[in-house]
CSV table of C-alpha atoms in Angstrom, one decimal:
chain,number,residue,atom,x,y,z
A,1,UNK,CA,-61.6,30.2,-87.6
A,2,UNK,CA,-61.6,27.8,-84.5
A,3,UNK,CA,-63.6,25.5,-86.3
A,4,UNK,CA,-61.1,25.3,-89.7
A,5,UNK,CA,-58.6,23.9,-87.5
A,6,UNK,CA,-57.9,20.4,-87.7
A,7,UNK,CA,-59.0,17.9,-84.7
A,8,UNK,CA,-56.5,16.3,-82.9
A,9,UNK,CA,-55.8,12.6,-83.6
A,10,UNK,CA,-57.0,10.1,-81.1
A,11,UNK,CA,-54.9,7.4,-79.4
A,12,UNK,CA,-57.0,4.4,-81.1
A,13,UNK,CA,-56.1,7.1,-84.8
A,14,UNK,CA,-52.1,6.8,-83.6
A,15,UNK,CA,-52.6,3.1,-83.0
A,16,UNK,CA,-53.9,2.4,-86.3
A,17,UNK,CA,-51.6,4.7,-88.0
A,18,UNK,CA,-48.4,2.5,-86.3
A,19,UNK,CA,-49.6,-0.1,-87.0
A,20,UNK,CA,-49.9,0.6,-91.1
A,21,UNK,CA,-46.4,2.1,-90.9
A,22,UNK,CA,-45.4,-1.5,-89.4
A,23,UNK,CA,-47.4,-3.6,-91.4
A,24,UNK,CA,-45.9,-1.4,-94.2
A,25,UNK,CA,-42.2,-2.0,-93.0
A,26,UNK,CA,-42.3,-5.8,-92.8
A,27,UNK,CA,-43.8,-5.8,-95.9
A,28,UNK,CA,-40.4,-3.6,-97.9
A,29,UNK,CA,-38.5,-5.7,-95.7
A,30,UNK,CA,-39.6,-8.8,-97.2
A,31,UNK,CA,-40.0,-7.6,-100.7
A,32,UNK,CA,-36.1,-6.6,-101.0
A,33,UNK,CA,-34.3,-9.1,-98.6
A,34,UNK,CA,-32.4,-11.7,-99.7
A,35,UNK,CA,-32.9,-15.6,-100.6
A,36,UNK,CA,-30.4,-18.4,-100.0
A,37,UNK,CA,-29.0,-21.0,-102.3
A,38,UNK,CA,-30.5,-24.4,-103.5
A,39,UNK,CA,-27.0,-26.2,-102.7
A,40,UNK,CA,-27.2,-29.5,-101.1
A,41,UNK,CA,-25.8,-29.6,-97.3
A,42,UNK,CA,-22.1,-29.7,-97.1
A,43,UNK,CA,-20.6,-31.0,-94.2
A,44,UNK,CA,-19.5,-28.7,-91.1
A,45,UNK,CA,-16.3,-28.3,-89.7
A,46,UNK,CA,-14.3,-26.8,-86.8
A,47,UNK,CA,-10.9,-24.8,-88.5
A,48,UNK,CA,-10.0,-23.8,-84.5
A,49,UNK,CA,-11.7,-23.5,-81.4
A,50,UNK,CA,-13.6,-20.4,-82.4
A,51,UNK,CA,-14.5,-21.0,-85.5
A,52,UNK,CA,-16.6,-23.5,-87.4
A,53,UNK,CA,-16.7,-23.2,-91.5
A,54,UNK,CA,-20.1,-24.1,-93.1
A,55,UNK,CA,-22.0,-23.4,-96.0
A,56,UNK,CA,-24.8,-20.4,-94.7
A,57,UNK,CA,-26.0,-19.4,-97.5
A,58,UNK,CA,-26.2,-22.7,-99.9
A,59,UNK,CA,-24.2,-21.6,-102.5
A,60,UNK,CA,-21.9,-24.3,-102.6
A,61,UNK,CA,-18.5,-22.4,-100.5
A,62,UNK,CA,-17.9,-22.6,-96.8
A,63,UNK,CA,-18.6,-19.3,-95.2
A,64,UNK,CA,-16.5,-18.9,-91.8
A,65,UNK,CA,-18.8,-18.6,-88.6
A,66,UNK,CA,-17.0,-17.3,-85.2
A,67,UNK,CA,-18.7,-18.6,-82.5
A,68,UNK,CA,-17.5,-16.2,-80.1
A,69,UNK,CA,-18.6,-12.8,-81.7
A,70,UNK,CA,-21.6,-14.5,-83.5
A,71,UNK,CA,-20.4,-13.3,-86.8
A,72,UNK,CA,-20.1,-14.7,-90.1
A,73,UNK,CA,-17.8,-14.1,-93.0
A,74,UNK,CA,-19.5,-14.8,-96.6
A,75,UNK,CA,-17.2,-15.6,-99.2
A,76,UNK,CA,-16.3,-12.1,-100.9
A,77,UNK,CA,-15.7,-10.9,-97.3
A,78,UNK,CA,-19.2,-10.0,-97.1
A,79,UNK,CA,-19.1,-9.9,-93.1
A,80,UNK,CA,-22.6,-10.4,-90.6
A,81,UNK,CA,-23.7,-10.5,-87.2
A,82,UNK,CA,-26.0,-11.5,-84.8
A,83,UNK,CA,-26.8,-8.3,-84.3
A,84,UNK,CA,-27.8,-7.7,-88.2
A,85,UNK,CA,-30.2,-10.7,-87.8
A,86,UNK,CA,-33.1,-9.1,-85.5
A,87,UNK,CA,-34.1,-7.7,-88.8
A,88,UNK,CA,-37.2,-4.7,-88.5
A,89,UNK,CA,-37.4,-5.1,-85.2
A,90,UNK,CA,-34.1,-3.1,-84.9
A,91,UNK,CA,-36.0,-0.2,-86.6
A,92,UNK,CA,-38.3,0.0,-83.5
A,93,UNK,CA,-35.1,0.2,-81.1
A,94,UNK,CA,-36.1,3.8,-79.9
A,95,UNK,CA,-39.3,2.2,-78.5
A,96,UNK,CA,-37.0,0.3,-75.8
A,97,UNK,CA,-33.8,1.3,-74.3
A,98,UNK,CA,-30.5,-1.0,-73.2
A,99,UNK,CA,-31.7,-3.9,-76.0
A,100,UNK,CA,-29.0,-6.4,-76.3
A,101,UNK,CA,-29.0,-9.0,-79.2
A,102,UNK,CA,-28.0,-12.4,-78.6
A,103,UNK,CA,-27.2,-15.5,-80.8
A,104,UNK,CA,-26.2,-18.8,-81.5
A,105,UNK,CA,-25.6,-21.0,-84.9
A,106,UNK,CA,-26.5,-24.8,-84.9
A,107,UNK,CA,-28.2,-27.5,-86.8
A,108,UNK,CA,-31.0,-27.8,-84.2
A,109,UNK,CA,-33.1,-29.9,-86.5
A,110,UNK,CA,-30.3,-32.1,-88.1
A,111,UNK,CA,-31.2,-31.3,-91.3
A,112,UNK,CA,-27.2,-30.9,-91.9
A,113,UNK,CA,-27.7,-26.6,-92.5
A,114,UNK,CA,-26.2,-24.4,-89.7
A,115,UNK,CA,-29.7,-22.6,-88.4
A,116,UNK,CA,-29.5,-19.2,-85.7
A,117,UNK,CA,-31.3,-19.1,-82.7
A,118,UNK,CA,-31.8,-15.3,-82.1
A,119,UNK,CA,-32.9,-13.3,-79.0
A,120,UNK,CA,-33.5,-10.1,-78.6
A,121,UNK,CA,-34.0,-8.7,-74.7
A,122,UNK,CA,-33.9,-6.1,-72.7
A,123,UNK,CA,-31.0,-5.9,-70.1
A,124,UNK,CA,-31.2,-5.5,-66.2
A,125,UNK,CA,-31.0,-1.8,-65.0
A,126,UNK,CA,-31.5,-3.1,-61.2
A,127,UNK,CA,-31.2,-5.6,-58.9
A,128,UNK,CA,-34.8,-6.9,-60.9
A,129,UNK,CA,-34.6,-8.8,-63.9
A,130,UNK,CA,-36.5,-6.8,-67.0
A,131,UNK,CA,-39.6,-8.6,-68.7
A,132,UNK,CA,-39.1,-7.7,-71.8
A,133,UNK,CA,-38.3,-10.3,-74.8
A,134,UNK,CA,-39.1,-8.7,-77.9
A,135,UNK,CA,-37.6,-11.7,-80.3
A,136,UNK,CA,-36.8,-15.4,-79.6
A,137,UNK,CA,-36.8,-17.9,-82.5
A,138,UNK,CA,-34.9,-19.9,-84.7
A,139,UNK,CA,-34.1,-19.0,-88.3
A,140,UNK,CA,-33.4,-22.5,-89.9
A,141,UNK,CA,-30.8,-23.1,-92.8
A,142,UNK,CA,-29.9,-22.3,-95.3
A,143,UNK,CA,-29.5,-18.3,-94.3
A,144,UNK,CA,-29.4,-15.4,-96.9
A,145,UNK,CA,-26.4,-13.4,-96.8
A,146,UNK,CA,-28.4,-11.2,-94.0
A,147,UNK,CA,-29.1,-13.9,-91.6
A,148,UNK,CA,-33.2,-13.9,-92.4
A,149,UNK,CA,-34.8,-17.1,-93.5
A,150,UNK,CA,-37.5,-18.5,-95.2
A,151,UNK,CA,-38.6,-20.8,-92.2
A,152,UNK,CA,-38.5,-19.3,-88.3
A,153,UNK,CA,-39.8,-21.2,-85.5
A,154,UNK,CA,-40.1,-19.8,-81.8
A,155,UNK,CA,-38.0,-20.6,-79.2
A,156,UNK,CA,-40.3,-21.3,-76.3
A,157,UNK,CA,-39.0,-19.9,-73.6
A,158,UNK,CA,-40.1,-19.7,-69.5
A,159,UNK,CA,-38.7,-16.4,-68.8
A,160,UNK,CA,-39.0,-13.2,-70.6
A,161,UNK,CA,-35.6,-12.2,-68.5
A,162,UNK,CA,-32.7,-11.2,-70.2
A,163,UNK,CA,-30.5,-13.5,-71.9
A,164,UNK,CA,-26.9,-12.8,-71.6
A,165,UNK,CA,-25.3,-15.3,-73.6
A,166,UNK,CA,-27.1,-18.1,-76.2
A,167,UNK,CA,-24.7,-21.1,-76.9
A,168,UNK,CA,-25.2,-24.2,-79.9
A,169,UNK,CA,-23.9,-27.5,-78.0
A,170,UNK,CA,-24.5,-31.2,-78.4
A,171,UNK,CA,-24.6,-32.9,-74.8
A,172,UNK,CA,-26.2,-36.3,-75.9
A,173,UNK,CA,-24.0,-36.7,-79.1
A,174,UNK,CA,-26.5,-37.5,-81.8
A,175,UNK,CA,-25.1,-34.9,-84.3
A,176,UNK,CA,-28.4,-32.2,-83.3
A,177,UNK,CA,-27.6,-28.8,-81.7
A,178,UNK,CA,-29.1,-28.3,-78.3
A,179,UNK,CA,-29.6,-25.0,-77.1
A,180,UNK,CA,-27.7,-23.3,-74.0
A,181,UNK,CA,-29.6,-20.4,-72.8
A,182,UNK,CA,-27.7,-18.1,-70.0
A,183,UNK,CA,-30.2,-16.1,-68.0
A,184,UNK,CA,-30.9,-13.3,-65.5
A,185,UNK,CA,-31.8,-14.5,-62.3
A,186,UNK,CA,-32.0,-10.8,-60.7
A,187,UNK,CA,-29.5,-9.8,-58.2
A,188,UNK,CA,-26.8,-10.4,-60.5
A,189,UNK,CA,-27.3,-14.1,-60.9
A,190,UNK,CA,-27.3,-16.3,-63.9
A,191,UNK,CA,-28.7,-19.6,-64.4
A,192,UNK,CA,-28.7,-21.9,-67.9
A,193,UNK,CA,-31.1,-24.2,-69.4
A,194,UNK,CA,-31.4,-26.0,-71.9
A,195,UNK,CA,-33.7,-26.4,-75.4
A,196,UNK,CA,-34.1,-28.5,-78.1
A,197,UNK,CA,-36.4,-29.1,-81.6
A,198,UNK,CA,-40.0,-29.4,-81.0
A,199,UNK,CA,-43.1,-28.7,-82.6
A,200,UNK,CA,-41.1,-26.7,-85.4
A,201,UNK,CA,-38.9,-24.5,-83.2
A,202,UNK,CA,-37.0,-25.2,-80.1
A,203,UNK,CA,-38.8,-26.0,-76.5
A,204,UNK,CA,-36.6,-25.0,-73.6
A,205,UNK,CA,-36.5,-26.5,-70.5
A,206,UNK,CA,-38.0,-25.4,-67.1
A,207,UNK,CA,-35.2,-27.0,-65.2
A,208,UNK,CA,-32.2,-25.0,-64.6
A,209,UNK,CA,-28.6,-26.8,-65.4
A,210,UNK,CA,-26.2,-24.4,-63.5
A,211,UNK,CA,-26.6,-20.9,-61.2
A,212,UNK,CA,-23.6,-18.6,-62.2
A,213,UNK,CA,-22.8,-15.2,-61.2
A,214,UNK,CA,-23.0,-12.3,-63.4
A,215,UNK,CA,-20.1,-12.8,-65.2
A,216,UNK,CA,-18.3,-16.3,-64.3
A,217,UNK,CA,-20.4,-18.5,-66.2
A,218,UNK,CA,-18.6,-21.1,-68.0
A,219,UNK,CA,-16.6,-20.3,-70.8
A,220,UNK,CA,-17.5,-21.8,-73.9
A,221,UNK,CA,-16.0,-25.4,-74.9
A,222,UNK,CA,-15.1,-24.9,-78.4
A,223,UNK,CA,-15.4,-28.7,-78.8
A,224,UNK,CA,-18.8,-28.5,-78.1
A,225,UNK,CA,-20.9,-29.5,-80.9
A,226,UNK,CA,-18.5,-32.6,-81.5
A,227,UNK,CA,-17.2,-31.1,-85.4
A,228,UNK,CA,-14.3,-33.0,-86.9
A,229,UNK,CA,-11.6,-30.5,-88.3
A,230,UNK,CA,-11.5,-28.7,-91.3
A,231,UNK,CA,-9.5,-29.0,-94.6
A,232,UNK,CA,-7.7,-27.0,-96.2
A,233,UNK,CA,-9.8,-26.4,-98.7
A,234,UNK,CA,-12.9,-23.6,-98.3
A,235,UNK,CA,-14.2,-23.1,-101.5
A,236,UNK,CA,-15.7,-26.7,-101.6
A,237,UNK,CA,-16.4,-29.4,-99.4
A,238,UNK,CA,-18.1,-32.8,-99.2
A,239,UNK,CA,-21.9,-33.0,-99.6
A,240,UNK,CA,-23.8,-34.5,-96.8
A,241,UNK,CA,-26.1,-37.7,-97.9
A,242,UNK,CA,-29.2,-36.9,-97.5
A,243,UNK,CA,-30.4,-40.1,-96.6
């Protein structure tokens, strides 16, 4: 009778079998998700200090995008997050506990589409600052409706710490998104740095621009990417020339 039973599974069987259930996930994911529009770039606007109107998704109206919450309203009130854009990594949550989501939208390559740096780290539980970054890239425009995109490039990043707060900005002017990255420092400090485009995705720097504490880093400038104001109007708006 012994011998009818059925052995137990080894740890390199459980591997392999996790692995075909993940391989097997990203594959549904990609079959069903979403695809963007084939409109031309319209031009971005600011309609008030928290929120910047854009078209996302290419189909030819500007969606809202509220820079503070990291959310952004479709037309048809069809409402996303940041936190909806980690995509099936977010089914694997129960492997990790306390992870926070994090994101920022800006044309970081100029090509005149709003693009979303994503994160995707673990938060402190002590005075030490977690190792654990499970997602840092950039999805560049145009976005489907659930934030994924044909085109991701990885942020490069120096610390695997966790990243509190991700901010779009442009400090030298020339119309390209830089990347603000607020960090763990451990003991409940905070420092930024900076990235921008490079080699297909966005290269941040080792050189720290501020040291905060945990929670009186600088509150956003809504002014900070330099967008002229909005009209009235949301359902259309000027093309950008692509030359």
């Amino acid at each position: 009778m012994l011998a009818s039973l059925p052995r137990p599974r080894t740890r390199r069987q459980r591997r392999a079998t996790a692995l075909v259930v993940l391989a097997g996930g990203i594959w549904l994911q990609q079959a069903i998700e979403p695809v963007p529009g084939d409109h031309a770039p319209m031009a971005i606007c600011s309609a008030d200090g928290s929120t910047l109107r854009a078209d996302v998704d290419a189909d030819g109206h500007l969606d809202e995008i509220n820079k503070s919450t990291g959310s952004v309203v479709f037309q048809r009130d069809d409402h996303r997050s940041v936190d909806d854009a980690v995509g099936f990594w977010q089914m694997l949550g129960g492997l990790w506990k306390d992870m926070k989501t994090r994101g920022a939208f800006g044309d970081f390559d100029g090509d005149g589409y709003l693009d979303l740096a994503v994160f995707y780290s673990q938060e402190n539980t002590g005075d030490e600052p977690e190792d654990n970054m499970v997602v840092h890239e950039v999805r560049y425009g145009p976005l489907a409706r659930d934030l994924s995109s044909g085109r991701i490039g990885t942020i490069r990043m120096w610390s695997s710490s966790f990243v509190y707060e991700a901010r779009a900005i442009d400090a030298n002017h020339d119309g390209r998104a830089e990347l603000e990255v607020f960090q763990s420092g451990g003991d409940g400090a905070v420092y930024s740095v900076i990235g921008r485009q490079d080699r297909g995705g966005v290269s941040v720097s080792r050189e720290e621009t501020g040291q905060y504490g945990e929670w009186d880093f600088p509150s956003y400038d809504p002014d900070a990417l330099g967008y002229g104001a909005c009209a009235d109007r949301r359902s259309a708006g000027p093309e950008l020339d692509p030359s």
